CSV table of C-alpha atoms in Angstrom, one decimal:
chain,number,residue,atom,x,y,z
A,20,MET,CA,66.0,104.0,79.2
A,21,ILE,CA,67.8,107.3,79.9
A,22,ALA,CA,69.0,110.0,77.2
A,23,ILE,CA,71.6,113.1,78.1
A,24,LYS,CA,71.4,116.0,76.1
A,25,SER,CA,74.6,117.6,75.2
A,26,LYS,CA,76.4,121.0,73.5
A,27,PHE,CA,79.1,118.9,72.7
A,28,LEU,CA,78.7,114.7,72.5
A,29,MET,CA,82.5,113.6,72.0
A,30,SER,CA,82.4,110.1,70.7
A,31,SER,CA,85.6,109.5,70.5
A,32,VAL,CA,88.9,112.2,70.1
A,33,ASP,CA,88.1,112.1,65.9
A,34,ASP,CA,84.1,112.4,66.3
A,35,ILE,CA,82.8,115.4,68.3
A,36,TYR,CA,78.9,116.1,67.9
A,37,ALA,CA,77.3,119.5,68.5
A,38,ASP,CA,74.1,119.4,70.3
A,39,HIS,CA,73.7,115.9,70.5
A,40,ALA,CA,72.5,113.4,72.7
A,41,VAL,CA,73.5,109.3,74.2
A,42,VAL,CA,70.9,107.3,74.7
A,43,ILE,CA,71.3,104.7,76.8
A,44,GLU,CA,69.6,101.2,77.9
A,45,ASP,CA,70.7,99.4,80.7
A,46,GLU,CA,74.4,98.9,80.5
A,47,ILE,CA,74.9,99.8,76.5
A,48,ILE,CA,74.9,102.7,74.8
A,49,LYS,CA,71.8,102.4,72.3
A,50,ASP,CA,71.8,105.4,70.0
A,51,ILE,CA,73.5,108.9,69.4
A,52,ILE,CA,71.0,111.6,68.2
A,53,PRO,CA,70.4,115.1,67.8
A,54,ASN,CA,69.1,116.5,70.6
A,55,VAL,CA,65.6,117.7,68.6
A,56,GLU,CA,65.1,114.7,67.5
A,57,LEU,CA,65.3,112.8,71.2
A,58,ARG,CA,61.5,113.3,72.1
A,59,SER,CA,59.9,112.0,68.7
A,60,LYS,CA,62.2,109.1,68.3
A,61,TYR,CA,62.1,108.0,72.2
A,62,PRO,CA,58.6,109.5,73.6
A,63,GLY,CA,59.1,107.8,76.8
A,64,VAL,CA,63.1,108.2,77.6
A,65,GLU,CA,64.1,109.8,80.7
A,66,ILE,CA,66.1,112.9,79.5
A,67,ILE,CA,68.7,114.6,81.3
A,68,ASP,CA,69.0,117.5,80.1
A,69,LYS,CA,72.8,118.8,79.9
A,70,SER,CA,72.3,121.1,76.7
A,71,GLU,CA,75.4,123.0,77.7
A,72,ALA,CA,77.6,120.7,78.9
A,73,VAL,CA,79.9,118.3,77.4
A,74,VAL,CA,79.4,114.6,77.4
A,75,MET,CA,82.3,112.3,77.0
A,76,PRO,CA,83.9,108.8,77.5
A,77,GLY,CA,85.1,108.8,81.3
A,78,PHE,CA,88.8,108.8,81.8
A,79,ILE,CA,90.9,105.4,82.5
A,80,ASN,CA,93.7,105.1,84.9
A,81,ALA,CA,96.0,102.5,83.5
A,82,HIS,CA,98.3,102.7,86.6
A,83,MET,CA,98.0,103.2,89.8
A,84,HIS,CA,99.0,102.2,93.3
A,85,GLN,CA,95.9,102.7,95.8
A,86,TYR,CA,97.6,102.5,99.0
A,87,GLY,CA,99.6,105.6,98.3
A,88,VAL,CA,97.2,107.6,99.8
A,89,LEU,CA,99.2,106.8,103.1
A,90,SER,CA,102.2,108.7,102.0
A,91,ARG,CA,100.6,111.7,101.8
A,92,GLY,CA,102.5,113.8,104.6
A,93,ILE,CA,103.8,110.8,106.5
A,94,PRO,CA,106.7,112.0,108.6
A,95,ALA,CA,109.1,109.5,107.6
A,96,ASN,CA,112.2,111.8,107.9
A,97,VAL,CA,114.4,110.1,105.8
A,98,GLU,CA,116.4,111.8,103.3
A,99,PHE,CA,117.3,110.3,99.9
A,100,ASN,CA,118.8,111.7,96.5
A,101,ASP,CA,118.2,108.9,93.9
A,102,PHE,CA,115.8,106.3,93.2
A,103,GLU,CA,117.4,103.3,94.6
A,104,GLY,CA,117.4,105.7,98.1
A,105,PHE,CA,113.8,106.2,97.5
A,106,LEU,CA,113.3,102.5,97.3
A,107,ASN,CA,115.8,101.2,99.8
A,108,ASP,CA,115.9,104.0,103.0
A,109,TYR,CA,112.0,105.2,102.3
A,110,TRP,CA,109.7,103.3,100.4
A,111,TRP,CA,109.9,99.5,101.0
A,112,PRO,CA,110.5,99.6,105.0
A,113,PHE,CA,108.3,102.5,105.9
A,114,ILE,CA,105.2,102.0,103.2
A,115,GLU,CA,105.1,98.9,101.3
A,116,ASN,CA,106.0,95.9,103.7
A,117,ARG,CA,104.0,97.7,106.5
A,118,ILE,CA,100.8,97.6,104.2
A,119,GLY,CA,97.9,94.9,105.7
A,120,LEU,CA,94.3,94.4,104.9
A,121,ARG,CA,93.5,97.2,107.0
A,122,GLU,CA,94.9,99.7,105.2
A,123,VAL,CA,94.5,98.4,101.8
A,124,LYS,CA,90.4,98.7,102.6
A,125,ALA,CA,90.7,102.2,103.6
A,126,THR,CA,92.9,103.4,101.0
A,127,THR,CA,90.8,101.4,98.1
A,128,VAL,CA,87.4,103.4,99.1
A,129,THR,CA,89.4,106.9,99.5
A,130,SER,CA,91.2,106.8,96.1
A,131,ALA,CA,88.6,105.3,94.2
A,132,ILE,CA,86.2,108.2,95.3
A,133,GLU,CA,88.5,110.7,94.3
A,134,LEU,CA,89.0,109.1,90.8
A,135,ILE,CA,85.2,109.2,90.2
A,136,GLU,CA,84.8,112.5,91.2
A,137,SER,CA,87.8,113.8,88.3
A,138,GLY,CA,85.7,111.3,85.9
A,139,VAL,CA,87.5,108.3,86.1
A,140,ILE,CA,85.4,105.1,85.5
A,141,GLY,CA,88.1,102.4,85.3
A,142,LEU,CA,91.9,102.0,87.0
A,143,CYS,CA,94.9,99.5,87.3
A,144,ASP,CA,96.0,99.1,90.3
A,145,THR,CA,99.1,97.4,91.7
A,146,LEU,CA,98.5,96.6,94.9
A,147,GLU,CA,102.5,96.6,96.9
A,148,ALA,CA,102.1,95.1,100.0
A,149,PRO,CA,104.2,91.7,100.7
A,150,ASN,CA,103.3,91.0,104.0
A,151,THR,CA,99.3,91.5,103.7
A,152,GLU,CA,97.1,88.8,104.6
A,153,GLU,CA,95.8,86.4,102.0
A,154,GLY,CA,92.8,87.3,100.3
A,155,THR,CA,93.2,90.9,100.2
A,156,LEU,CA,92.9,90.9,96.7
A,157,ILE,CA,89.9,89.7,96.5
A,158,GLU,CA,88.3,92.2,99.4
A,159,GLN,CA,89.6,94.7,97.1
A,160,GLY,CA,88.0,93.9,94.1
A,161,LYS,CA,84.6,93.6,96.4
A,162,ILE,CA,85.3,97.1,97.4
A,163,ILE,CA,85.8,98.9,94.1
A,164,GLU,CA,82.9,96.9,92.6
A,165,ASN,CA,80.5,97.9,95.3
A,166,LEU,CA,81.3,101.6,94.0
A,167,GLY,CA,80.4,100.8,91.2
A,168,MET,CA,84.1,101.0,89.4
A,169,LYS,CA,86.0,99.0,86.7
A,170,ALA,CA,89.1,97.4,87.5
A,171,VAL,CA,92.1,95.2,87.0
A,172,ILE,CA,93.8,94.8,90.0
A,173,SER,CA,97.0,93.0,90.9
A,174,ILE,CA,99.9,92.5,93.5
A,175,GLU,CA,103.6,93.1,93.0
A,176,SER,CA,105.2,89.7,93.3
A,177,CYS,CA,109.1,89.5,93.8
A,178,GLU,CA,111.6,88.1,95.5
A,179,ARG,CA,112.9,91.4,97.3
A,180,ILE,CA,112.1,89.6,100.5
A,181,ASP,CA,112.5,86.0,99.6
A,182,CYS,CA,111.3,83.1,96.8
A,183,GLU,CA,108.5,81.9,99.2
A,184,ASN,CA,107.2,85.4,99.6
A,185,GLY,CA,107.0,85.9,96.1
A,186,LEU,CA,105.3,82.8,95.1
A,187,LYS,CA,102.8,83.8,97.7
A,188,CYS,CA,101.9,86.9,96.1
A,189,LEU,CA,101.9,85.2,92.8
A,190,LYS,CA,99.2,82.8,94.4
A,191,GLU,CA,97.5,85.8,95.5
A,192,ASN,CA,96.8,86.9,91.9
A,193,ALA,CA,95.9,84.0,90.5
A,194,ASP,CA,93.2,83.4,93.3
A,195,LEU,CA,91.8,87.0,92.5
A,196,ILE,CA,91.8,86.3,88.9
A,197,ARG,CA,90.0,83.3,89.1
A,198,TRP,CA,87.5,84.5,91.5
A,199,SER,CA,87.1,87.8,89.0
A,200,LYS,CA,85.8,85.5,86.2
A,201,GLU,CA,83.5,83.6,88.1
A,202,ASN,CA,82.0,86.3,90.3
A,203,SER,CA,82.5,89.8,88.8
A,204,LYS,CA,81.2,92.0,85.6
A,205,LEU,CA,83.5,95.2,86.5
A,206,ILE,CA,86.8,93.6,87.7
A,207,SER,CA,89.6,91.3,86.5
A,208,GLY,CA,92.8,90.7,87.7
A,209,MET,CA,96.7,90.6,85.9
A,210,MET,CA,99.9,88.6,87.1
A,211,CYS,CA,102.4,91.1,88.4
A,212,THR,CA,106.2,91.2,88.6
A,213,HIS,CA,108.3,94.3,90.1
A,214,THR,CA,111.6,94.6,88.0
A,215,SER,CA,114.4,92.8,87.1
A,216,PHE,CA,116.3,93.8,89.8
A,217,THR,CA,113.7,92.4,92.4
A,218,CYS,CA,112.5,89.0,90.2
A,219,SER,CA,115.4,86.4,89.0
A,220,ALA,CA,115.0,85.2,85.2
A,221,ASP,CA,113.1,81.9,86.5
A,222,PHE,CA,110.8,83.7,88.6
A,223,ILE,CA,109.7,86.0,85.6
A,224,LYS,CA,109.1,83.2,83.5
A,225,LYS,CA,106.9,81.3,85.7
A,226,THR,CA,105.1,84.5,86.2
A,227,LYS,CA,104.4,84.4,82.4
A,228,GLN,CA,103.8,80.9,82.1
A,229,MET,CA,101.1,81.0,85.1
A,230,ALA,CA,99.5,84.5,83.0
A,231,LEU,CA,99.4,82.2,80.1
A,232,VAL,CA,97.7,79.2,82.0
A,233,LEU,CA,95.3,81.9,83.4
A,234,ASP,CA,94.4,83.3,80.0
A,235,ALA,CA,95.2,87.1,82.0
A,236,PRO,CA,97.4,89.8,81.1
A,237,MET,CA,101.0,90.8,83.0
A,238,GLN,CA,102.2,93.6,84.6
A,239,PHE,CA,105.6,94.9,85.6
A,240,HIS,CA,107.0,98.3,86.3
A,241,LEU,CA,110.1,99.0,83.9
A,242,SER,CA,113.2,101.5,83.7
A,243,GLU,CA,111.9,103.8,85.9
A,244,SER,CA,115.0,105.8,86.2
A,245,THR,CA,118.6,104.9,85.2
A,246,TYR,CA,118.9,102.8,88.2
A,247,GLU,CA,117.5,99.5,86.3
A,248,PRO,CA,119.1,99.8,83.1
A,249,ASN,CA,122.6,100.6,84.8
A,250,TYR,CA,121.6,97.3,86.8
A,251,THR,CA,121.0,95.4,84.0
A,252,ALA,CA,124.0,96.4,81.8
A,253,LYS,CA,126.1,95.6,85.0
A,254,TYR,CA,124.7,92.1,85.8
A,255,PHE,CA,123.3,91.0,82.4
A,256,GLY,CA,125.2,93.0,79.9
A,257,THR,CA,122.1,94.2,78.4
A,258,LYS,CA,119.4,96.8,78.3
A,259,PRO,CA,116.2,96.3,80.4
A,260,VAL,CA,113.8,95.6,77.3
A,261,LYS,CA,116.3,93.5,75.6
A,262,TYR,CA,116.5,91.6,79.1
A,263,TYR,CA,112.9,91.0,78.9
A,264,ASN,CA,112.7,90.3,75.0
A,265,ASP,CA,115.3,87.8,75.4
A,266,LEU,CA,113.6,86.0,78.0
A,267,ASN,CA,110.4,85.8,75.5
A,268,ILE,CA,108.5,87.9,77.8
A,269,LEU,CA,107.3,90.7,76.0
A,270,ASP,CA,104.2,90.4,73.4
A,271,GLU,CA,100.7,92.1,72.9
A,272,ASN,CA,99.6,90.9,77.0
A,273,ILE,CA,102.5,92.6,78.4
A,274,LEU,CA,101.5,96.1,80.1
A,275,VAL,CA,104.7,98.0,81.1
A,276,SER,CA,104.7,101.1,83.3
A,277,GLN,CA,106.7,104.1,83.6
A,278,CYS,CA,109.1,103.5,80.7
A,279,VAL,CA,111.4,106.4,81.3
A,280,LYS,CA,114.5,105.4,80.4
A,281,VAL,CA,114.2,103.3,77.4
A,282,ASP,CA,116.0,104.6,74.1
A,283,ASP,CA,114.9,104.3,70.4
A,284,GLU,CA,116.4,100.3,70.2
A,285,GLU,CA,113.9,99.3,73.2
A,286,ILE,CA,111.2,101.5,71.7
A,287,GLU,CA,111.8,99.8,68.5
A,288,ILE,CA,111.1,96.5,70.7
A,289,LEU,CA,108.3,97.6,72.3
A,290,LYS,CA,106.8,98.2,69.1
A,291,GLU,CA,107.6,94.9,67.5
A,292,ARG,CA,106.2,92.9,70.4
A,293,GLY,CA,103.2,94.8,70.9
A,294,THR,CA,103.9,95.8,74.2
A,295,LYS,CA,101.4,98.3,75.9
A,296,VAL,CA,102.7,101.2,78.1
A,297,VAL,CA,101.7,103.6,80.8
A,298,HIS,CA,103.0,107.1,81.4
A,299,MET,CA,102.9,108.5,84.8
A,300,PRO,CA,104.3,112.3,84.2
A,301,LEU,CA,103.4,113.8,87.4
A,302,SER,CA,105.1,110.8,89.9
A,303,ASN,CA,108.1,110.9,87.3
A,304,CYS,CA,108.3,114.2,88.6
A,305,GLU,CA,108.1,113.4,92.2
A,306,ILE,CA,111.4,110.7,92.1
A,307,GLY,CA,113.1,112.9,90.1
A,308,GLY,CA,113.5,110.0,87.4
A,309,GLY,CA,113.2,111.7,84.6
A,310,PHE,CA,111.2,112.6,81.6
A,311,SER,CA,109.5,109.0,79.4
A,312,PRO,CA,109.8,109.7,75.5
A,313,VAL,CA,106.6,109.0,75.4
A,314,GLN,CA,105.8,111.5,71.9
A,315,LYS,CA,108.5,109.3,70.6
A,316,MET,CA,106.5,106.0,71.6
A,317,LEU,CA,103.4,107.4,70.1
A,318,ASP,CA,105.0,108.2,66.9
A,319,GLU,CA,106.3,104.7,66.8
A,320,GLY,CA,102.5,103.7,67.2
A,321,ILE,CA,102.7,102.3,70.5
A,322,LYS,CA,99.3,103.4,72.5
A,323,VAL,CA,100.5,105.0,75.4
A,324,ALA,CA,97.9,105.2,78.0
A,325,LEU,CA,98.5,107.4,81.7
A,326,GLY,CA,98.1,106.8,85.0
A,327,THR,CA,98.0,108.2,88.2
A,328,ASP,CA,100.9,106.2,90.1
A,329,GLY,CA,98.4,106.8,92.8
A,330,TYR,CA,100.5,109.9,93.6
A,331,ILE,CA,98.0,112.4,92.7
A,332,ASN,CA,94.7,111.4,91.7
A,333,ASP,CA,93.0,114.0,90.1
A,334,PHE,CA,93.0,113.0,86.5
A,335,PHE,CA,92.9,116.7,85.1
A,336,GLU,CA,96.0,117.5,86.8
A,337,VAL,CA,97.9,114.7,85.4
A,338,MET,CA,96.5,115.4,81.8
A,339,ARG,CA,97.7,118.9,82.4
A,340,GLY,CA,100.7,117.6,83.5
A,341,ALA,CA,101.4,115.1,80.5
A,342,PHE,CA,100.4,118.1,77.8
A,343,LEU,CA,103.0,121.1,79.7
A,344,ILE,CA,105.9,118.5,80.8
A,345,HIS,CA,107.0,117.3,77.6
A,346,LYS,CA,106.9,120.6,75.6
A,347,SER,CA,109.5,121.7,78.0
A,348,VAL,CA,111.6,119.1,78.0
A,349,ALA,CA,111.6,119.0,74.5
A,350,GLU,CA,111.4,122.5,73.8
A,351,ASP,CA,108.5,122.0,71.4
A,352,THR,CA,105.2,123.2,71.7
A,353,THR,CA,103.7,120.3,68.6
A,354,VAL,CA,104.4,117.7,71.0
A,355,MET,CA,102.4,116.2,73.5
A,356,SER,CA,98.8,117.6,71.8
A,357,ALA,CA,95.7,118.0,73.8
A,358,LYS,CA,94.0,116.2,71.5
A,359,THR,CA,96.6,113.3,72.1
A,360,VAL,CA,96.7,113.6,76.0
A,361,LEU,CA,92.9,113.4,75.8
A,362,GLN,CA,93.1,110.2,73.9
A,363,MET,CA,95.8,108.6,75.6
A,364,ALA,CA,93.2,109.3,78.6
A,365,THR,CA,90.4,107.5,77.0
A,366,GLU,CA,90.9,105.4,74.3
A,367,HIS,CA,94.5,103.9,74.8
A,368,GLY,CA,93.7,103.5,78.4
A,369,ALA,CA,90.8,101.4,77.5
A,370,TYR,CA,93.3,99.6,75.0
A,371,VAL,CA,95.7,98.9,77.4
A,372,LEU,CA,93.4,97.2,80.3
A,373,ASN,CA,91.5,95.2,77.6
A,374,LEU,CA,88.6,96.9,78.5
A,375,LYS,CA,87.3,96.9,74.5
A,376,ASP,CA,83.9,98.3,75.1
A,377,SER,CA,85.0,101.1,77.1
A,378,GLY,CA,86.7,104.6,75.8
A,379,LYS,CA,84.5,105.6,73.0
A,380,ILE,CA,80.8,106.8,73.4
A,381,LYS,CA,79.1,104.5,70.2
A,382,VAL,CA,76.4,102.3,69.6
A,383,GLY,CA,77.1,98.9,71.5
A,384,ASN,CA,79.6,99.9,73.9
A,385,LYS,CA,79.3,99.7,77.4
A,386,ALA,CA,77.6,102.9,78.7
A,387,ASP,CA,81.2,104.7,80.4
A,388,VAL,CA,79.9,108.4,80.3
A,389,ILE,CA,80.5,111.7,82.2
A,390,VAL,CA,79.5,114.9,81.9
A,391,LEU,CA,81.5,118.0,82.2
A,392,GLU,CA,79.5,121.3,83.2
A,393,ASN,CA,80.4,124.1,80.8
A,394,LYS,CA,82.0,126.4,84.2
A,395,PHE,CA,85.1,127.4,81.4
A,396,LYS,CA,85.9,131.0,82.0
A,397,THR,CA,85.7,131.3,78.3
A,398,PRO,CA,83.5,129.9,75.2
A,399,ILE,CA,84.1,126.3,74.6
A,400,ASN,CA,83.7,125.4,70.3
A,401,LEU,CA,84.7,122.7,68.3
A,402,ASP,CA,88.4,124.3,67.6
A,403,ASN,CA,89.1,124.5,71.2
A,404,ILE,CA,87.1,121.6,72.9
A,405,TYR,CA,90.5,119.9,73.7
A,406,ASP,CA,92.3,122.6,75.2
A,407,GLN,CA,89.5,123.7,77.1
A,408,ILE,CA,89.1,120.1,78.9
A,409,VAL,CA,93.1,119.1,79.4
A,410,VAL,CA,94.5,122.7,80.2
A,411,HIS,CA,91.0,124.0,81.6
A,412,GLY,CA,89.2,121.5,82.9
A,413,ARG,CA,88.8,120.9,86.6
A,414,LYS,CA,87.3,117.9,88.3
A,415,GLU,CA,84.7,120.3,89.7
A,416,PHE,CA,83.4,120.4,86.2
A,417,VAL,CA,82.1,116.9,86.6
A,418,SER,CA,78.8,116.4,87.8
A,419,ASN,CA,77.9,113.0,86.7
A,420,VAL,CA,79.5,109.7,85.8
A,421,PHE,CA,78.0,106.7,84.6
A,422,ILE,CA,79.8,103.3,84.5
A,423,ASN,CA,78.1,100.4,82.3
A,424,GLY,CA,75.2,102.3,82.6
A,425,LYS,CA,74.9,102.7,86.3
A,426,ARG,CA,75.0,106.6,87.6
A,427,VAL,CA,77.6,106.3,90.4
A,428,LEU,CA,78.0,110.2,90.4
A,429,LYS,CA,74.6,112.1,90.5
A,430,ASP,CA,74.6,115.7,90.0
A,431,TYR,CA,78.3,115.6,92.2
A,432,GLU,CA,76.8,113.3,94.9
A,433,LEU,CA,78.4,109.6,95.0
A,434,SER,CA,75.8,106.8,95.1
A,435,GLY,CA,75.5,105.2,98.7
A,436,VAL,CA,78.5,106.8,100.0
A,437,ASP,CA,79.5,108.4,103.4
A,438,LYS,CA,82.3,110.5,102.3
A,439,LYS,CA,82.3,111.9,106.0
A,440,SER,CA,82.8,108.6,107.5
A,441,VAL,CA,85.0,107.6,104.8
A,442,GLU,CA,87.1,110.9,105.3
A,443,GLU,CA,87.1,110.3,108.8
A,444,ASP,CA,88.2,106.3,108.6
A,445,MET,CA,91.0,107.1,106.7
A,446,LYS,CA,92.7,109.5,108.8
A,447,LYS,CA,92.6,107.2,111.8
A,448,VAL,CA,93.6,104.5,109.7
A,449,ALA,CA,96.8,106.9,108.4
A,450,GLU,CA,97.5,108.1,112.4
A,451,ASP,CA,98.0,104.4,113.2
A,452,PHE,CA,100.1,103.6,109.9
A,453,TRP,CA,102.6,106.5,111.2
A,454,LYS,CA,103.2,105.4,114.3
A,455,PHE,CA,106.4,103.7,113.5
């Protein structure tokens, strides 16, 4: 049993305690107690004294592509000026189609380390590697579990190459789901398709049926730019959300990422169907797709989570982007408050990934806890704590990370990880991958 003292203990964004400690027994949060009462109630407990720090729930990265590390600085020498060009001329031929198990292994450990060091305790990954070896997803899951992280992983399945390839990827998802249920406490799976313009209606419905049989959720990208709405209007005479709804796909077991170009009617459908949504503020900027109406979705009661998309894996940068960008777009300083963004990064992330015992520090939950050292340049207090963390927080403030009660980051050091070796291997894999 251990206890972490704090200056501020954030049980949730609505419940913050001053000068309290969290008591952890095995994997579980056993108690929340004033610092001054800790020793008398638990005389033999091991105390980690962080009396000047913030102790809070770990962040959850609800959508990413771990392999995206390979694209950093890649000398593709390809010009594109829209989303269609980004996919057809750059991303698919130069990156996705060439990803194999070697690249997955290197990028999985590299990106997971980046996430842990910025306070992320769990992730949802979409591997986009239609030509990778059989069993790749299970190998990816083993690597993440070995690092002590929680993850929901999948491989994107579509008919972009051909139907046979799509079915192969669906089998890879099903194999991972079965493996994780029998072999892992930290890893689970999802069925996964790409979009309405790379998957036929029959393929999408088949994937949904497989998800039902496997008792697993399903995820896909939705309206990342104007390309998909234009496509469904041209070929199906409707909007993307209505298209999926007409196929009877949307429900509370569906997770959709992006939702950049969705209108009020589509938002109402997502709300009615209980569909879960993930927002990627920084990667939306990169591809010039536009800005998702996140505040409108939140106002309608949709629990929108945050993701890195594998683009920039520093979760403080992602939170800061979500906080700032939408104010500029809306020309309204009241949208996307720091408290709202922090809730998206913790509680909403746990909700959309079905991590029911994560997202909050409360008795009985899994002990997914991070420590932020008080390195803020100005005083932190109950009136400014949300803004201090979201706007002025840095990954360098994260000194300790506990996942299911295990201390995977101890005083800035990762348990059992040779970072230098990981970095050297990643550079070698990237150098070889870039030789095209």
